[in-house]
CSV table of C-alpha atoms in Angstrom, one decimal:
chain,number,residue,atom,x,y,z
Y,1,MET,CA,19.0,-96.1,12.6
Y,2,LYS,CA,17.8,-95.5,15.9
Y,3,GLU,CA,21.0,-96.2,17.5
Y,4,LYS,CA,22.8,-93.9,14.7
Y,5,VAL,CA,20.6,-91.0,15.6
Y,6,LYS,CA,20.8,-91.4,19.4
Y,7,GLY,CA,24.7,-91.6,19.3
Y,8,TRP,CA,24.9,-88.6,17.0
Y,9,ILE,CA,22.7,-86.8,19.7
Y,10,THR,CA,24.4,-87.9,22.1
Y,11,ASP,CA,28.1,-87.0,20.9
Y,12,ARG,CA,27.0,-83.3,19.5
Y,13,PHE,CA,24.7,-82.1,22.4
Y,14,LYS,CA,26.6,-84.3,25.2
Y,15,PRO,CA,23.1,-84.2,27.6
Y,16,ASP,CA,23.8,-85.2,31.5
Y,17,HIS,CA,22.0,-88.5,31.3
Y,18,GLU,CA,21.4,-91.0,29.0
Y,19,LEU,CA,18.7,-90.4,26.5
Y,20,GLY,CA,15.5,-92.2,26.4
Y,21,ASP,CA,13.6,-92.9,23.1
Y,22,ASP,CA,10.4,-91.0,23.8
Y,23,GLU,CA,12.3,-87.9,25.5
Y,24,GLN,CA,11.3,-84.6,24.8
Y,25,LEU,CA,14.6,-83.6,23.2
Y,26,LEU,CA,13.6,-79.7,22.6
Y,27,GLU,CA,11.2,-79.2,25.9
Y,28,SER,CA,14.1,-80.8,28.2
Y,29,ASN,CA,16.4,-78.5,26.3
Y,30,ILE,CA,18.8,-81.1,25.1
Y,31,ILE,CA,18.3,-79.6,21.2
Y,32,ASP,CA,17.4,-75.8,21.1
Y,33,SER,CA,16.6,-74.2,17.7
Y,34,PHE,CA,19.8,-73.9,16.6
Y,35,GLY,CA,20.3,-77.5,17.0
Y,36,THR,CA,17.4,-78.6,15.1
Y,37,LEU,CA,19.2,-77.0,12.0
Y,38,GLU,CA,22.2,-79.4,12.9
Y,39,LEU,CA,20.2,-82.5,13.4
Y,40,ALA,CA,18.4,-81.6,9.7
Y,41,GLU,CA,21.3,-81.2,8.5
Y,42,PHE,CA,22.9,-84.2,10.1
Y,43,LEU,CA,19.5,-86.8,9.3
Y,44,GLU,CA,19.6,-84.9,5.6
Y,45,SER,CA,23.3,-86.0,4.7
Y,46,GLU,CA,23.1,-89.5,6.6
Y,47,PHE,CA,20.1,-90.7,5.2
Y,48,GLY,CA,19.6,-89.0,2.0
Y,49,ILE,CA,16.6,-87.6,3.0
Y,50,LYS,CA,15.1,-84.0,2.7
Y,51,ILE,CA,13.6,-82.5,5.5
Y,52,PRO,CA,11.5,-79.2,4.4
Y,53,ASP,CA,11.7,-76.0,6.9
Y,54,GLN,CA,8.1,-76.7,7.9
Y,55,ASP,CA,8.6,-80.1,9.1
Y,56,LEU,CA,11.1,-79.2,11.7
Y,57,VAL,CA,8.8,-79.2,14.1
Y,58,THR,CA,8.2,-80.9,17.7
Y,59,GLU,CA,5.3,-83.7,16.1
Y,60,ASN,CA,8.5,-85.0,13.6
Y,61,ILE,CA,11.8,-84.3,15.5
Y,62,GLY,CA,10.8,-84.0,19.0
Y,63,THR,CA,12.0,-87.5,20.3
Y,64,ILE,CA,14.2,-90.4,19.0
Y,65,ASN,CA,11.2,-92.2,18.1
Y,66,LEU,CA,9.6,-89.5,16.2
Y,67,ILE,CA,13.0,-88.9,14.3
Y,68,VAL,CA,13.4,-92.6,13.0
Y,69,ALA,CA,9.6,-92.3,12.0
Y,70,THR,CA,10.0,-89.2,10.1
Y,71,ILE,CA,13.3,-90.5,8.5
Y,72,GLU,CA,11.5,-93.9,7.4
Y,73,LYS,CA,8.3,-91.8,5.9
Y,74,MET,CA,10.5,-90.0,4.2
Y,75,LYS,CA,12.4,-92.3,2.6
Y,76,SER,CA,9.4,-94.2,1.4
């Protein structure tokens, strides 16, 4: 799951370095506000979850590890 998320982010947003699992994606400008919507669409279609708009916050999707934890929480 983590590699799938990291691979999609890397392919879509093309950071100029290898992403760390705890790297702040929004604060380091890898993903912007439009990118969070694209990310949510990807996660919803890929993992069969629904992410409410109010959950599209740094605490849930700010890093790759947080994204994976959010997916796992929503799937349980």
